[in-house]
Coordinates of C-alpha atoms in Angstrom, one line a residue:
X1 CA -161.7 94.0 -163.5
X2 CA -164.8 97.0 -162.9
X3 CA -168.4 96.3 -164.7
X4 CA -167.5 97.9 -168.3
X5 CA -165.0 95.5 -169.1
X6 CA -167.0 92.5 -168.0
X7 CA -169.8 94.0 -170.3
X8 CA -167.4 94.1 -173.3
X9 CA -166.3 90.8 -172.0
X10 CA -170.1 89.6 -172.6
X11 CA -170.5 91.1 -175.6
X12 CA -167.6 90.1 -177.2
X13 CA -168.1 86.7 -176.0
X14 CA -171.7 86.5 -177.3
X15 CA -170.5 87.5 -180.8
X16 CA -168.3 84.8 -181.3
X17 CA -170.5 82.4 -180.1
X18 CA -173.0 83.2 -182.6
X19 CA -170.5 83.2 -185.5
X20 CA -168.5 79.9 -184.1
X21 CA -171.1 77.7 -183.3
X22 CA -171.2 75.3 -180.8
X23 CA -168.0 74.1 -180.3
X24 CA -166.9 78.2 -180.8
X25 CA -169.5 78.5 -177.6
X26 CA -168.1 76.3 -175.3
X27 CA -164.7 77.5 -176.2
X28 CA -165.7 80.9 -175.4
X29 CA -167.6 80.2 -172.3
X30 CA -164.2 78.3 -170.7
X31 CA -162.0 81.8 -171.5
X32 CA -165.3 83.8 -169.9
X33 CA -165.2 82.0 -166.9
X34 CA -161.5 81.6 -166.2
X35 CA -161.1 85.5 -166.9
X36 CA -163.9 86.3 -164.6
X37 CA -161.8 84.1 -161.7
X38 CA -158.3 85.5 -163.1
X39 CA -159.7 89.0 -162.7
X40 CA -161.4 88.1 -159.0
X41 CA -158.4 86.5 -157.9
X42 CA -156.4 90.0 -159.3
X43 CA -158.6 92.2 -157.9
X44 CA -158.5 90.8 -154.2
X45 CA -155.8 91.2 -151.5
X46 CA -154.0 89.2 -149.9
X47 CA -153.5 88.4 -145.9
X48 CA -150.4 87.1 -144.2
X49 CA -152.6 84.9 -142.3
X50 CA -154.9 83.7 -145.2
X51 CA -156.7 84.9 -148.2
X52 CA -159.4 87.0 -148.3
X53 CA -162.0 84.0 -149.2
X54 CA -161.2 83.1 -145.5
X55 CA -162.3 86.3 -144.0
X56 CA -165.2 86.3 -142.1
X57 CA -167.3 89.3 -143.0
X58 CA -167.2 92.0 -139.9
X59 CA -169.7 95.3 -139.5
X60 CA -168.4 98.1 -141.7
X61 CA -166.8 95.9 -144.3
X62 CA -167.2 97.2 -147.9
X63 CA -167.5 94.5 -150.9
X64 CA -168.5 94.4 -154.3
X65 CA -171.4 92.3 -155.3
X66 CA -171.5 91.0 -159.0
X67 CA -174.2 89.3 -160.6
X68 CA -174.4 87.4 -163.9
X69 CA -176.7 84.6 -165.9
X70 CA -176.0 82.5 -168.7
X71 CA -178.8 83.2 -171.4
X72 CA -178.6 80.0 -173.2
X73 CA -181.0 81.2 -175.8
X74 CA -178.8 84.2 -176.6
X75 CA -175.6 82.5 -176.3
X76 CA -174.3 85.2 -173.9
X77 CA -173.6 86.2 -170.2
X78 CA -175.5 88.9 -168.8
X79 CA -175.1 91.2 -166.1
X80 CA -177.5 92.3 -163.8
X81 CA -176.6 95.9 -163.3
X82 CA -179.4 96.7 -161.0
X83 CA -177.8 94.2 -158.6
X84 CA -174.0 94.9 -159.4
X85 CA -172.6 97.4 -157.0
X86 CA -170.6 98.4 -153.4
X87 CA -172.0 96.8 -150.6
X88 CA -171.7 97.7 -146.7
X89 CA -172.1 95.5 -143.8
X90 CA -174.4 97.3 -141.5
X91 CA -173.6 97.5 -137.9
X92 CA -176.4 94.8 -137.3
X93 CA -174.1 92.8 -139.6
X94 CA -176.8 92.0 -142.5
X95 CA -175.9 93.1 -146.5
X96 CA -179.1 94.8 -148.0
X97 CA -179.1 93.8 -151.9
X98 CA -182.4 94.4 -154.0
X99 CA -185.2 91.8 -154.7
X100 CA -183.4 89.8 -151.7
X101 CA -183.5 92.5 -148.8
X102 CA -181.5 92.0 -146.1
X103 CA -178.9 89.4 -145.5
X104 CA -177.0 88.5 -142.2
X105 CA -173.7 88.9 -143.6
X106 CA -171.8 88.7 -140.9
X107 CA -169.2 85.3 -140.0
X108 CA -169.8 84.7 -143.6
X109 CA -166.8 84.1 -145.7
X110 CA -167.2 86.1 -149.4
X111 CA -168.0 82.4 -151.1
X112 CA -170.5 81.6 -148.2
X113 CA -172.4 85.3 -148.7
X114 CA -172.4 84.7 -152.7
X115 CA -174.2 81.6 -152.4
X116 CA -176.7 82.4 -149.9
X117 CA -177.2 85.7 -152.8
X118 CA -177.8 83.8 -155.5
X119 CA -179.8 81.1 -153.9
X120 CA -182.1 84.0 -152.2
X121 CA -182.3 85.5 -156.0
X122 CA -182.9 81.8 -157.8
X123 CA -185.7 81.4 -155.4
X124 CA -187.0 85.0 -155.6
X125 CA -187.3 85.5 -159.7
X126 CA -187.9 82.1 -160.3
X127 CA -184.8 80.8 -162.6
X128 CA -184.0 77.2 -163.4
X129 CA -180.7 78.1 -162.6
X130 CA -178.5 79.4 -160.3
X131 CA -177.3 83.0 -160.7
X132 CA -173.6 83.4 -160.5
X133 CA -172.8 85.9 -158.0
X134 CA -169.0 86.8 -156.9
X135 CA -168.4 89.0 -153.3
X136 CA -165.2 91.0 -153.8
X137 CA -163.7 92.7 -150.9
X138 CA -163.3 96.2 -151.4
X139 CA -162.3 97.5 -147.7
X140 CA -162.1 95.6 -144.6
X141 CA -163.7 97.2 -141.6
X142 CA -161.0 100.0 -140.5
X143 CA -158.9 100.3 -137.4
X144 CA -158.9 102.5 -134.6
X145 CA -155.9 103.9 -132.9
X146 CA -156.3 106.0 -129.5
X147 CA -154.6 106.8 -126.4
X148 CA -150.6 108.8 -126.7
X149 CA -150.2 109.2 -130.4
X150 CA -150.2 112.3 -132.7
X151 CA -153.4 111.8 -134.6
X152 CA -155.7 109.4 -132.5
X153 CA -158.4 107.6 -134.5
X154 CA -159.4 105.5 -137.9
X155 CA -156.6 103.5 -139.7
X156 CA -157.5 102.1 -143.0
X157 CA -157.1 98.1 -142.5
X158 CA -154.6 96.2 -145.2
X159 CA -153.5 92.7 -144.6
X160 CA -150.3 92.6 -143.3
X161 CA -150.8 95.7 -141.0
X162 CA -149.2 95.8 -137.8
X163 CA -149.3 97.8 -134.1
X164 CA -146.1 99.8 -135.2
X165 CA -147.5 100.5 -138.9
X166 CA -151.0 102.0 -137.3
X167 CA -149.1 104.0 -135.0
X168 CA -147.0 105.3 -137.6
X169 CA -150.2 105.8 -140.0
X170 CA -151.4 108.0 -136.7
X171 CA -148.6 109.6 -136.6
X172 CA -146.4 108.3 -133.9
X173 CA -146.1 109.0 -130.1
X174 CA -148.3 112.4 -129.4
X175 CA -145.8 115.3 -128.9
X176 CA -146.6 118.6 -127.3
X177 CA -144.3 121.2 -128.8
X178 CA -146.7 124.4 -128.8
X179 CA -147.2 127.2 -126.2
X180 CA -151.0 125.6 -126.9
X181 CA -150.3 122.4 -125.9
X182 CA -148.4 123.8 -122.8
X183 CA -145.1 122.5 -123.8
X184 CA -142.6 124.7 -125.5
X185 CA -138.8 124.4 -127.1
X186 CA -137.6 125.8 -123.6
X187 CA -139.5 123.7 -121.9
X188 CA -137.7 120.6 -123.8
X189 CA -134.5 122.0 -123.1
X190 CA -134.7 122.6 -119.6
X191 CA -136.2 119.1 -119.2
X192 CA -133.0 117.7 -121.1
X193 CA -130.9 119.4 -119.1
X194 CA -132.0 118.7 -115.5
X195 CA -131.9 114.6 -116.7
X196 CA -128.9 115.0 -118.0
X197 CA -127.6 117.3 -114.9
X198 CA -129.6 114.6 -112.9
X199 CA -128.0 111.4 -114.4
X200 CA -125.0 112.8 -114.0
X201 CA -125.5 113.7 -110.2
X202 CA -126.4 110.1 -109.8
X203 CA -123.0 108.4 -111.2
X204 CA -121.3 110.4 -109.1
X205 CA -123.2 108.8 -106.0
X206 CA -122.8 105.9 -107.2
X207 CA -119.1 106.2 -107.6
X208 CA -119.0 107.6 -103.9
X209 CA -121.2 104.6 -102.5
X210 CA -118.7 102.5 -104.1
X211 CA -115.8 104.6 -102.2
X212 CA -117.7 104.8 -99.0
X213 CA -118.8 100.8 -98.9
X214 CA -114.8 100.0 -99.6
X215 CA -114.1 102.7 -96.7
X216 CA -116.4 101.0 -94.4
X217 CA -115.6 97.5 -95.1
X218 CA -111.4 98.1 -94.4
X219 CA -110.7 96.9 -98.2
X220 CA -108.2 97.8 -99.9
X221 CA -109.6 98.4 -103.2
X222 CA -112.8 99.6 -104.1
X223 CA -115.2 97.6 -106.1
X224 CA -117.2 100.0 -108.4
X225 CA -120.3 98.9 -110.4
X226 CA -119.3 97.6 -114.4
X227 CA -119.9 100.1 -115.8
X228 CA -117.5 102.2 -114.3
X229 CA -114.8 99.1 -114.6
X230 CA -115.6 99.1 -118.5
X231 CA -115.5 103.1 -118.8
X232 CA -112.2 103.9 -120.5
X233 CA -110.1 106.6 -118.8
X234 CA -111.1 109.9 -120.0
X235 CA -114.7 109.2 -120.1
X236 CA -117.1 110.6 -117.7
X237 CA -117.0 107.8 -115.6
X238 CA -113.6 106.7 -116.2
X239 CA -113.1 110.3 -114.5
X240 CA -115.1 110.0 -111.7
X241 CA -113.7 106.2 -110.9
X242 CA -109.9 107.9 -111.0
X243 CA -111.0 110.8 -108.6
X244 CA -112.9 108.6 -106.3
X245 CA -109.6 106.2 -106.3
X246 CA -107.1 109.3 -105.7
X247 CA -109.7 110.3 -102.5
X248 CA -109.8 107.0 -101.2
X249 CA -106.1 106.7 -101.3
X250 CA -106.0 110.1 -99.6
X251 CA -108.2 109.4 -97.1
X252 CA -106.6 105.8 -96.3
X253 CA -102.9 107.3 -96.2
X254 CA -104.3 110.2 -93.8
X255 CA -105.8 107.8 -91.5
X256 CA -102.8 104.8 -91.3
X257 CA -100.6 108.3 -90.3
X258 CA -102.5 109.0 -87.7
X259 CA -102.3 105.4 -86.1
X260 CA -98.8 105.3 -87.0
X261 CA -98.4 108.9 -85.0
X262 CA -100.3 107.2 -81.9
X263 CA -98.2 104.2 -82.3
X264 CA -95.5 106.0 -82.2
X265 CA -96.1 108.0 -79.1
X266 CA -97.5 104.9 -77.3
X267 CA -94.1 103.5 -78.2
X268 CA -92.5 106.6 -76.4
X269 CA -94.8 106.2 -73.9
X270 CA -94.1 102.8 -73.0
X271 CA -90.2 103.1 -73.2
X272 CA -90.4 106.2 -70.7
X273 CA -92.7 103.8 -68.4
X274 CA -90.2 101.1 -69.0
X275 CA -87.5 103.7 -67.6
X276 CA -88.9 105.0 -64.6
X277 CA -89.7 101.2 -63.1
X278 CA -86.0 100.6 -63.5
X279 CA -85.5 104.1 -61.8
X280 CA -88.0 103.3 -59.2
X281 CA -86.0 100.2 -58.4
X282 CA -83.0 101.9 -58.2
X283 CA -84.2 104.4 -55.6
X284 CA -86.2 101.9 -53.9
X285 CA -82.6 100.1 -52.9
X286 CA -81.4 103.4 -52.4
X287 CA -84.0 104.2 -50.0
X288 CA -83.2 101.0 -48.1
X289 CA -79.4 101.4 -47.9
X290 CA -80.0 104.9 -46.8
X291 CA -82.8 103.9 -44.1
X292 CA -80.1 101.0 -42.9
X293 CA -77.3 103.2 -42.1
X294 CA -80.1 105.5 -40.3
X295 CA -80.9 102.9 -38.1
X296 CA -77.0 102.1 -37.7
X297 CA -76.4 105.8 -36.7
X298 CA -79.2 106.1 -35.1
X299 CA -78.8 103.4 -32.6
X300 CA -74.9 104.7 -32.2
X301 CA -76.3 108.3 -31.5
X302 CA -78.3 106.5 -28.8
X303 CA -75.3 104.9 -27.2
X304 CA -73.7 108.5 -27.6
X305 CA -70.5 107.2 -29.6
X306 CA -71.5 109.5 -32.5
X307 CA -73.2 112.9 -33.0
X308 CA -76.5 114.2 -33.5
X309 CA -75.7 115.7 -36.6
X310 CA -74.6 112.5 -37.9
X311 CA -77.7 111.4 -38.1
X312 CA -80.0 114.7 -38.8
X313 CA -78.0 114.2 -42.0
X314 CA -78.9 110.9 -43.1
X315 CA -82.6 111.4 -42.3
X316 CA -82.2 114.4 -44.4
X317 CA -80.7 111.9 -47.5
X318 CA -83.9 109.5 -47.0
X319 CA -86.1 112.4 -47.3
X320 CA -84.7 113.4 -50.4
X321 CA -84.4 110.1 -51.9
X322 CA -88.4 109.3 -50.9
X323 CA -89.0 112.8 -52.5
X324 CA -87.3 111.8 -55.7
X325 CA -89.0 108.4 -55.7
X326 CA -92.0 110.1 -55.3
X327 CA -91.7 112.3 -58.3
X328 CA -90.8 108.8 -60.3
X329 CA -93.9 107.9 -59.4
X330 CA -95.6 110.8 -60.7
X331 CA -94.2 110.6 -63.9
X332 CA -94.6 107.4 -64.2
X333 CA -98.3 107.8 -63.5
X334 CA -98.6 110.4 -66.1
X335 CA -96.8 108.4 -68.7
X336 CA -99.3 106.0 -68.0
X337 CA -102.0 107.8 -68.3
X338 CA -101.0 109.4 -71.3
X339 CA -100.3 105.6 -73.1
X340 CA -103.9 105.2 -72.0
X341 CA -105.1 108.0 -73.6
X342 CA -103.4 107.1 -76.7
X343 CA -104.4 103.7 -77.0
X344 CA -108.1 105.2 -76.3
X345 CA -107.4 108.0 -79.3
X346 CA -106.5 104.9 -81.5
X347 CA -110.0 103.3 -80.9
X348 CA -111.7 106.7 -80.9
X349 CA -109.8 107.6 -84.5
X350 CA -111.1 104.1 -85.8
X351 CA -114.3 104.6 -84.5
X352 CA -115.2 108.0 -85.4
X353 CA -114.1 106.5 -89.0
X354 CA -116.5 104.6 -88.9
X355 CA -119.6 106.4 -87.8
X356 CA -117.9 109.2 -90.7
X357 CA -118.4 106.8 -93.3
X358 CA -121.3 105.2 -91.9
X359 CA -123.0 108.4 -92.3
X360 CA -121.7 109.0 -95.7
X361 CA -122.4 106.2 -96.9
X362 CA -126.4 106.9 -95.2
X363 CA -126.5 110.1 -96.6
X364 CA -125.1 109.0 -100.3
X365 CA -128.0 106.3 -100.3
X366 CA -130.3 108.8 -99.7
X367 CA -129.2 111.4 -102.2
X368 CA -129.1 108.7 -104.7
X369 CA -132.7 107.7 -103.8
X370 CA -133.7 111.4 -103.9
X371 CA -132.1 112.1 -107.4
X372 CA -133.7 108.4 -109.1
X373 CA -137.5 110.0 -108.3
X374 CA -136.2 113.4 -109.5
X375 CA -135.0 111.8 -112.4
X376 CA -138.0 109.4 -112.7
X377 CA -140.2 112.8 -112.5
X378 CA -138.7 114.2 -114.4
X379 CA -138.8 111.9 -117.5
X380 CA -142.5 111.1 -116.7
X381 CA -143.1 115.0 -117.0
X382 CA -141.4 114.1 -120.5
X383 CA -143.4 111.4 -121.5
X384 CA -146.5 113.5 -120.3
X385 CA -145.9 116.8 -122.4
X386 CA -144.2 114.1 -125.7
X387 CA -140.9 115.7 -125.6
X388 CA -139.3 115.1 -129.0
X389 CA -136.1 113.0 -128.7
X390 CA -132.8 112.4 -130.8
X391 CA -133.5 108.5 -131.6
X392 CA -137.1 107.8 -131.2
X393 CA -136.0 104.2 -132.7
X394 CA -134.0 103.5 -129.3
X395 CA -136.7 104.1 -127.3
X396 CA -139.4 101.9 -126.7
X397 CA -141.5 104.7 -125.2
X398 CA -144.9 103.2 -125.9
X399 CA -146.8 100.2 -124.5
X400 CA -150.5 98.7 -126.8
X401 CA -153.1 96.8 -125.8
X402 CA -155.7 95.3 -128.2
X403 CA -159.5 95.1 -127.8
X404 CA -160.7 92.9 -130.8
X405 CA -164.6 93.0 -130.0
X406 CA -166.8 95.5 -128.1
X407 CA -166.9 94.4 -124.7
X408 CA -163.9 92.1 -124.5
X409 CA -160.7 92.6 -122.5
X410 CA -157.5 94.3 -123.5
X411 CA -155.2 92.3 -124.6
X412 CA -151.3 93.6 -123.8
X413 CA -150.0 93.3 -127.3
X414 CA -146.1 94.3 -128.9
X415 CA -145.5 96.5 -131.8
X416 CA -144.8 93.7 -134.3
X417 CA -148.4 92.2 -133.5
X418 CA -150.1 91.9 -136.8
X419 CA -153.9 93.6 -136.3
X420 CA -157.6 91.9 -137.8
X421 CA -159.6 94.3 -139.1
X422 CA -162.0 95.8 -136.8
X423 CA -159.5 95.9 -133.5
X424 CA -159.0 98.9 -131.7
X425 CA -155.5 99.5 -130.5
X426 CA -154.9 101.3 -127.5
X427 CA -151.5 103.1 -127.4
X428 CA -149.9 104.5 -123.9
X429 CA -146.8 105.9 -122.3
X430 CA -145.0 103.1 -120.4
X431 CA -144.7 104.5 -116.6
X432 CA -141.4 104.9 -116.2
X433 CA -139.3 102.4 -114.0
X434 CA -135.8 102.6 -113.0
X435 CA -134.1 100.5 -115.1
X436 CA -136.1 102.0 -118.1
X437 CA -135.1 105.7 -117.0
X438 CA -131.7 104.1 -117.1
X439 CA -132.2 103.7 -120.7
X440 CA -133.9 106.6 -121.5
X441 CA -131.5 109.0 -119.7
X442 CA -128.2 107.3 -121.6
X443 CA -129.9 107.7 -124.8
X444 CA -131.0 111.9 -124.3
X445 CA -127.3 112.1 -123.1
X446 CA -126.1 111.1 -126.0

């Protein structure tokens, strides 16, 4: 209700009071009071937590003060137009009202300030009755949004204002898209491409690491991370999973073939050694028989019952038998040596495979760490340059703090936190961590 409307109501009331007598005067008085109260109730904004009548005034609050006096002799309300108007609560927390001067308003609710002004006017003017004073809140102290927003500055406070609404009114999170801001569409495309490529390489290394871990532990199957296990066939993760499975099976089969070949060679060598051992036994028996015969012939030769040539022939046979035995011993020794080398090759093959897999596993871990650092660096560059993404609503890139009073410590808050008049909202990009990096990278890739 404006001051003109109030004046019209008061004048109309005076007319009907004069015409209707005492009864009309009483009815009209009640109607005017009810109309004034109803107008104030409609004019004042509401708050989620409490009404404006409970709001304690702060510096920079804009209020409207209305002063009216009931003149009994004339039977009408008279507005004090010199006092009625808009007033602001100063930085020092006072309101300067004509005839009254400075009144401490900070910390008062509107009703308390109205009462203080009415009492001061009565004392100043010497009235018998306290004038009717109303205080209406026109504008609350503004909210200030600073930090990584597009348009930092002052936001007009309205009841129910949340951090999310305030950041939206400040243009959302900071974005730099022009050459003057050291960022362009080319940079955005390059960062997005780098991020997607790095994210794919990370998935590759994760699948490779899972395969190498299975090989190192001599498992018969690969245990992939859940995201790979749940991936649909034909998807990026599904293709990586199947590729590593094929490579795992190929390497396992190759190792099995090599080990089987060594085992077969070892079996052949053992059989050869066994045959040579049997031959040596037979050869030793032949040598023993030949020597016994040679001894008998030698004795007969000494008795000159047989010719010398017979002894010489037997000596030649014994020598040949011993030579053949020596060849068999050499062959057996060589077979045993080859068997030892084969067994050593089998052990070496397993050990070498372990060393190779262990080195590859360390390399995969190192590459994963490098790729994660590269991805986080890219994300930080994207945040610092305010990259525009297709789906900001899915990315909680900002963190918020509220300073409720000068010198107060900032308090951590969320996007849905209700603000109070005079709050300062500090907005900044969240430091990128691994889990957040996964989520942002996935959103960019999608």
